[in-house]
mmCIF file of C-alpha atoms in Angstrom:
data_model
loop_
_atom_site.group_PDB
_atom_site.id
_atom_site.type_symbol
_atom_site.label_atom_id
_atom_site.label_comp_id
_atom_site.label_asym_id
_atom_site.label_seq_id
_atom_site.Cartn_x
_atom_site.Cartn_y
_atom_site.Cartn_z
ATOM 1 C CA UNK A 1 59.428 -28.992 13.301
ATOM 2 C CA UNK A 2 57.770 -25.877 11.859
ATOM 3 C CA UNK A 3 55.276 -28.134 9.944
ATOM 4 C CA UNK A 4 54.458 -30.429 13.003
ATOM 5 C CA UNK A 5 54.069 -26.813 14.923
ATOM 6 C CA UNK A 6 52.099 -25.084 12.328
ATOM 7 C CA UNK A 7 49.846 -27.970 11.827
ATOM 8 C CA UNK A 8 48.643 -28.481 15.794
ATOM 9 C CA UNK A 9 47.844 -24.569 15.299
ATOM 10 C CA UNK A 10 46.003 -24.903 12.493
ATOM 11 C CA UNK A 11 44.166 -27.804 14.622
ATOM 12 C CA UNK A 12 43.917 -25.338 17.824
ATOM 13 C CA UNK A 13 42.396 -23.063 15.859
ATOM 14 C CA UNK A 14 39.888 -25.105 14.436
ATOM 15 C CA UNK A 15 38.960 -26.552 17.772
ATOM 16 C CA UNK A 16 38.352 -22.896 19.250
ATOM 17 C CA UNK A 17 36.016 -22.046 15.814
ATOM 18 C CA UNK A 18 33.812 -25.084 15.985
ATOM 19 C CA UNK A 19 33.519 -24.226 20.139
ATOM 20 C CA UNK A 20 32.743 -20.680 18.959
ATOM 21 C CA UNK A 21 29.718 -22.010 16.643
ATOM 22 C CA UNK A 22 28.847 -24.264 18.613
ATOM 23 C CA UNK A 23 28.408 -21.603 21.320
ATOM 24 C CA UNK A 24 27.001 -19.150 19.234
ATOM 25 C CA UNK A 25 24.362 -21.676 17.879
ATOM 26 C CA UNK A 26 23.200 -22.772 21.504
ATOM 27 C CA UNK A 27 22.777 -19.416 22.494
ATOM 28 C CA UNK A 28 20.780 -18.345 19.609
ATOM 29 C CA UNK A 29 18.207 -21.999 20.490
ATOM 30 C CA UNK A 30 17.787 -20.722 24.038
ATOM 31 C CA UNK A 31 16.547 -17.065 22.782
ATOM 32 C CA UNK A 32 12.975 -17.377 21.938
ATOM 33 C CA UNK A 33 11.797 -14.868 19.861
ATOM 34 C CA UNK A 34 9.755 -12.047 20.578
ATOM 35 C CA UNK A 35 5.621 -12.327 20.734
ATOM 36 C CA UNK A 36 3.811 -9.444 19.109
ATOM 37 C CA UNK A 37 -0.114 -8.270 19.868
ATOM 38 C CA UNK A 38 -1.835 -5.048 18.228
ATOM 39 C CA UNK A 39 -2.849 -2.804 21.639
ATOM 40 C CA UNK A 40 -4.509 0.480 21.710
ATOM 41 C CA UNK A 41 -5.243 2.822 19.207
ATOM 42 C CA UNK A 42 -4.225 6.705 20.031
ATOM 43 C CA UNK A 43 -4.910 9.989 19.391
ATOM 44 C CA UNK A 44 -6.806 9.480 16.244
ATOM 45 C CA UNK A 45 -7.010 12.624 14.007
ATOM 46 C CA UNK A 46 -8.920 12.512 10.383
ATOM 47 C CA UNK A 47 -8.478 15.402 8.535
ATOM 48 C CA UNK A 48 -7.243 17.238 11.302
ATOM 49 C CA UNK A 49 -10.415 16.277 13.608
ATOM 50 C CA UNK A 50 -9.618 14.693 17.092
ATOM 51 C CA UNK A 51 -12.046 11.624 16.998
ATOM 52 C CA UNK A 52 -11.273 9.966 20.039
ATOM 53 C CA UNK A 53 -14.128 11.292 22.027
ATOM 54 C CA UNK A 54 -16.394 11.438 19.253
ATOM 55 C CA UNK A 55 -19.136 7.964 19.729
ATOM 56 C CA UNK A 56 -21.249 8.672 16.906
ATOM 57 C CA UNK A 57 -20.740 10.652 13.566
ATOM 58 C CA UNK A 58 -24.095 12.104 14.192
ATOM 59 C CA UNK A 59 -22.280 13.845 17.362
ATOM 60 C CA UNK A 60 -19.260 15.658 15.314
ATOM 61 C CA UNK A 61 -19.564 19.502 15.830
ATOM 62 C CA UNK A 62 -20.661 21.514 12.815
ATOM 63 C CA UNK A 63 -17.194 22.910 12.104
ATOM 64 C CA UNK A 64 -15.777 19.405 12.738
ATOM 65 C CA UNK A 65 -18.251 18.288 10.223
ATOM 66 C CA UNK A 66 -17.804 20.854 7.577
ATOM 67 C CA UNK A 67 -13.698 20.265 7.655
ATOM 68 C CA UNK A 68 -14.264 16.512 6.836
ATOM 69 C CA UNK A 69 -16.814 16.806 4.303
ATOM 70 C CA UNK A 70 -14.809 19.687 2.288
ATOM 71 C CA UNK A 71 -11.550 17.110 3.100
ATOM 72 C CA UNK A 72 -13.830 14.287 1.089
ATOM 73 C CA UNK A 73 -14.647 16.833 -1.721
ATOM 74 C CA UNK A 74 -10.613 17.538 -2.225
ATOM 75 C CA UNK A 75 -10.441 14.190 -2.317
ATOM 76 C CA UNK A 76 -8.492 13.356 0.704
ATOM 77 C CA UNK A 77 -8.981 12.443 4.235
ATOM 78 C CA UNK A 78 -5.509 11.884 5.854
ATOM 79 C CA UNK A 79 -5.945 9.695 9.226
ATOM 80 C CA UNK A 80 -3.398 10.343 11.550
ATOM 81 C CA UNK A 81 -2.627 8.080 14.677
ATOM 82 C CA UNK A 82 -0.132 5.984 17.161
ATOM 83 C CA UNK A 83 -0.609 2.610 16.750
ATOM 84 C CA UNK A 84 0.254 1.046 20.321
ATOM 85 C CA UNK A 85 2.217 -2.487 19.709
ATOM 86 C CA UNK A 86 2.631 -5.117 22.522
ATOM 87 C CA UNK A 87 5.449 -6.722 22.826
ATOM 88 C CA UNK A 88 6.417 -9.810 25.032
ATOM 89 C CA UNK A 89 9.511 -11.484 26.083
ATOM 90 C CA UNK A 90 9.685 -14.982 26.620
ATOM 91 C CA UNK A 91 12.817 -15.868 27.769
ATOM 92 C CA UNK A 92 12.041 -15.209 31.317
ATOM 93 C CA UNK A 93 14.279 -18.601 32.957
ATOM 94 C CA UNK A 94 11.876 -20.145 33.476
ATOM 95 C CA UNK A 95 10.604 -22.099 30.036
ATOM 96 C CA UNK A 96 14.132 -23.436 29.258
ATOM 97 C CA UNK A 97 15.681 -20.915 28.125
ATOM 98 C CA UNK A 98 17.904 -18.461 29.641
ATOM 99 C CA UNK A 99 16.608 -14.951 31.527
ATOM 100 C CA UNK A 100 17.390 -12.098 29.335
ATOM 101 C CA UNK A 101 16.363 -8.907 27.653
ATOM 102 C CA UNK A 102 15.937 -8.731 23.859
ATOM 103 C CA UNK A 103 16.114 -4.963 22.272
ATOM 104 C CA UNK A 104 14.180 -4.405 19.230
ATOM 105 C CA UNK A 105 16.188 -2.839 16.872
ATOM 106 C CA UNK A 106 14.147 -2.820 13.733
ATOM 107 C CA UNK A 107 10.606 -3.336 13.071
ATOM 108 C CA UNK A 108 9.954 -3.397 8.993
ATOM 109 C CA UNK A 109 5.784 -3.593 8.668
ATOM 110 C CA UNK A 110 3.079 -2.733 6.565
ATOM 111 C CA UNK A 111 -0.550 -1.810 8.438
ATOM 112 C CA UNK A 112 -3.572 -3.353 6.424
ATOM 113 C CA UNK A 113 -7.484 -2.016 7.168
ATOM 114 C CA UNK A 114 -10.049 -4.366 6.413
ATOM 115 C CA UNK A 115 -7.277 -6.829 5.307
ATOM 116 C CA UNK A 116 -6.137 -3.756 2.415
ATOM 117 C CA UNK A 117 -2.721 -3.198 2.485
ATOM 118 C CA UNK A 118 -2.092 0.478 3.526
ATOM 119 C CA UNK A 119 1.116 1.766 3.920
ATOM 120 C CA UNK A 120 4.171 0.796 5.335
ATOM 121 C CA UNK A 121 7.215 2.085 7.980
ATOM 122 C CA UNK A 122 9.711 0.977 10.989
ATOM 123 C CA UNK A 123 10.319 1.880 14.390
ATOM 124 C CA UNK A 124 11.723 5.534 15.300
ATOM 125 C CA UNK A 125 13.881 4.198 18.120
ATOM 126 C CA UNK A 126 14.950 0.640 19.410
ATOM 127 C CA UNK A 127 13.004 -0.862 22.289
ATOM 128 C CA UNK A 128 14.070 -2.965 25.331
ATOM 129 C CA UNK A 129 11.808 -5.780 26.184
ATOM 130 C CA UNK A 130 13.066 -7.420 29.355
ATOM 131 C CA UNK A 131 12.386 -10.945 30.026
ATOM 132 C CA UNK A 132 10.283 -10.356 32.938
ATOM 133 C CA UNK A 133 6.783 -11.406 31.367
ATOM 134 C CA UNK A 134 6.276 -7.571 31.493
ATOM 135 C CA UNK A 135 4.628 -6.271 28.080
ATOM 136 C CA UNK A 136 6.542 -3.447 26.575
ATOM 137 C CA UNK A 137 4.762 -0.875 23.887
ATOM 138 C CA UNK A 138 5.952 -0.563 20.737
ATOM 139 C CA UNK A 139 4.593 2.860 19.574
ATOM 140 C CA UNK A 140 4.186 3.012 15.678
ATOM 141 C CA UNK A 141 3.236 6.609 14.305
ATOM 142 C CA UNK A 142 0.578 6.314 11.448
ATOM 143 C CA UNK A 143 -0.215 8.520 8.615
ATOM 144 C CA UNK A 144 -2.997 7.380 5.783
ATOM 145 C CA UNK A 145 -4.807 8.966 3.741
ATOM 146 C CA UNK A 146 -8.275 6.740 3.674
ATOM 147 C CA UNK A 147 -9.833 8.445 0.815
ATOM 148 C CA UNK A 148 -6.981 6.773 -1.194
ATOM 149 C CA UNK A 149 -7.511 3.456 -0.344
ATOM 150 C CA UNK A 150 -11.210 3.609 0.606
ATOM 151 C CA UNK A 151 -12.271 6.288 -1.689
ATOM 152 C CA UNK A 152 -15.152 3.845 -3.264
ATOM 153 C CA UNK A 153 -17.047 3.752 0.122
ATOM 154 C CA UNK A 154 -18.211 7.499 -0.215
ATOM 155 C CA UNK A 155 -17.949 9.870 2.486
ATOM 156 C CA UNK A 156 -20.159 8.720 5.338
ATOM 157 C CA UNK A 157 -18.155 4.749 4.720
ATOM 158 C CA UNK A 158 -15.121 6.676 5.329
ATOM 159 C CA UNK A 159 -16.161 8.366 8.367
ATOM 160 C CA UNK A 160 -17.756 5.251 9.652
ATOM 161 C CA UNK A 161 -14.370 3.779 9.195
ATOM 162 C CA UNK A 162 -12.398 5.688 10.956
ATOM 163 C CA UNK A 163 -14.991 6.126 13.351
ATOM 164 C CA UNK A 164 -14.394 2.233 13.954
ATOM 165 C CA UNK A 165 -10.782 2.876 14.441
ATOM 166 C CA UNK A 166 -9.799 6.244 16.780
ATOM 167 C CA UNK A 167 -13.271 6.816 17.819
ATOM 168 C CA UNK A 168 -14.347 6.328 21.182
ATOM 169 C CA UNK A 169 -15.387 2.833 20.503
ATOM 170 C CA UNK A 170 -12.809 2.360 18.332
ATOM 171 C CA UNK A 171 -10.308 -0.953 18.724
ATOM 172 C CA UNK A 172 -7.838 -2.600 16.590
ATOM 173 C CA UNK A 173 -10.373 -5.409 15.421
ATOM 174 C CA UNK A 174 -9.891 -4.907 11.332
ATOM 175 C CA UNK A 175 -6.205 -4.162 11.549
ATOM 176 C CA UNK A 176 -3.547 -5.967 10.894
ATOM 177 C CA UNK A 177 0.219 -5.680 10.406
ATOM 178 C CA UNK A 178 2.421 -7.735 8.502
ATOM 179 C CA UNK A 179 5.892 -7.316 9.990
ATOM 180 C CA UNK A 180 9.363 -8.682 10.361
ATOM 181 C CA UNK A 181 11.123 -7.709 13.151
ATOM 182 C CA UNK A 182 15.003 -7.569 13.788
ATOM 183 C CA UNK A 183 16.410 -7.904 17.562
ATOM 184 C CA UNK A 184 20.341 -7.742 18.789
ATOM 185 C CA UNK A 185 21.617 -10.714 20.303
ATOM 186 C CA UNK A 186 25.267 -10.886 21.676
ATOM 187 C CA UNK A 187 26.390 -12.198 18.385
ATOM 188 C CA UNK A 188 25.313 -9.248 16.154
ATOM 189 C CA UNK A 189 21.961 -8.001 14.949
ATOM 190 C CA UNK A 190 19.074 -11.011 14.156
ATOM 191 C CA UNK A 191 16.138 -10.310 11.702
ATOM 192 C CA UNK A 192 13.235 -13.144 11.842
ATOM 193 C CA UNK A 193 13.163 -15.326 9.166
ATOM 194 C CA UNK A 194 9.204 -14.875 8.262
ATOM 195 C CA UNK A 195 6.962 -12.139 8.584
ATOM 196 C CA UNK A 196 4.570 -12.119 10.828
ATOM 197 C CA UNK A 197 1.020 -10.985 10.792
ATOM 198 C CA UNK A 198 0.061 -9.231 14.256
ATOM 199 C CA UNK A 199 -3.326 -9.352 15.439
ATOM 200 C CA UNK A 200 -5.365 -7.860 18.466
ATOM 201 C CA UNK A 201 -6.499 -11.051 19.792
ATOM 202 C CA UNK A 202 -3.193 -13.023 20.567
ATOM 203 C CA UNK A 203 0.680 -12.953 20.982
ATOM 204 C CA UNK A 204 2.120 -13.909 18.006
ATOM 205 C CA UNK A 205 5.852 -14.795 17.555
#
């Protein structure tokens, strides 16, 4: 009698597992992953110079001037900036798969500059994307020194550079990030399986 009762739970209890997995694994098909897109460049600071009103080099105040081009001479100009990144939810209900807000717990990337790779980081604090089509920022705080990745391009390169970057005309054209983001799900913390490289021009996921 024990046997016969000992084997049906034994059998009960490998019913409710394969329901469990089985419920955990549909859940985790209906939750599209999170689509990525570089934004806005802010607040853009080389060598302690605010450059995001600046258009033209030929426009930087002689004091502003002076600070960069003794920065080049020490042999460092440290760019310093929030790199704005979008982030979209797809599973709005309404694409097959379930209405429902994804938080972005981790965000492991490396930021390359004229396809160099630069340095690398995560997210300060987890983000809450809601699956409402709405775009949520993903604010990533930068610090690089140029002059030790771009040193070879001599002084006016490197201005021109981060001109193209924080300046007033700046945009997000020659960056790129190579990341690989991790998101909670009800069944425990999910990391994505590839890295990703995020661009300016389209949602990537």
């Amino acid at each position: 009698m024990i046997r016969i009762i000992g084997g049906t739970l034994l059998v009960a209890l490998m019913v409710s597992a394969c329901a469990q997995i089985r419920d955990i694994t549909n859940a985790l098909s209906q939750l599209s992953k999170l689509q990525f897109k570089l934004g806005t460049i802010e607040n853009f600071r080389l060598a302690g110079v605010e450059l995001g009103k600046v258009t033209d080099p030929k426009r930087l105040s002689i004091s502003d001037g002076l600070s960069l081009t003794q920065a080049f001479a020490r042999k460092s100009l440290p760019a310093t900036f929030t790199l704005n990144v979008e982030a979209r939810n797809p599973n709005t209900g309404q694409t097959g798969t379930r209405q429902s807000a994804v938080t972005l717990t981790g965000f492991d990337w490396r930021l390359l500059i004229d396809n160099v790779p630069t340095i690398n980081g995560n997210i300060a604090r987890q983000v809450e994307v809601p699956g409402t089509q709405q775009v949520s920022i993903v604010p990533l705080g930068v610090g690089v020194d140029l002059y030790e990745f771009f040193g070879s391009r001599g002084y006016e390169g490197l201005v021109n550079l981060a001109m193209s970057l924080g300046g007033a005309n700046g945009s997000t054209a020659t960056v790129k990030l190579d990341a690989q983001p991790t998101v909670s799900t009800p069944f425990g913390p999910m990391t994505y399986p590839k890295r990703l490289t995020i661009i300016d021009k389209e949602f990537r996921g």
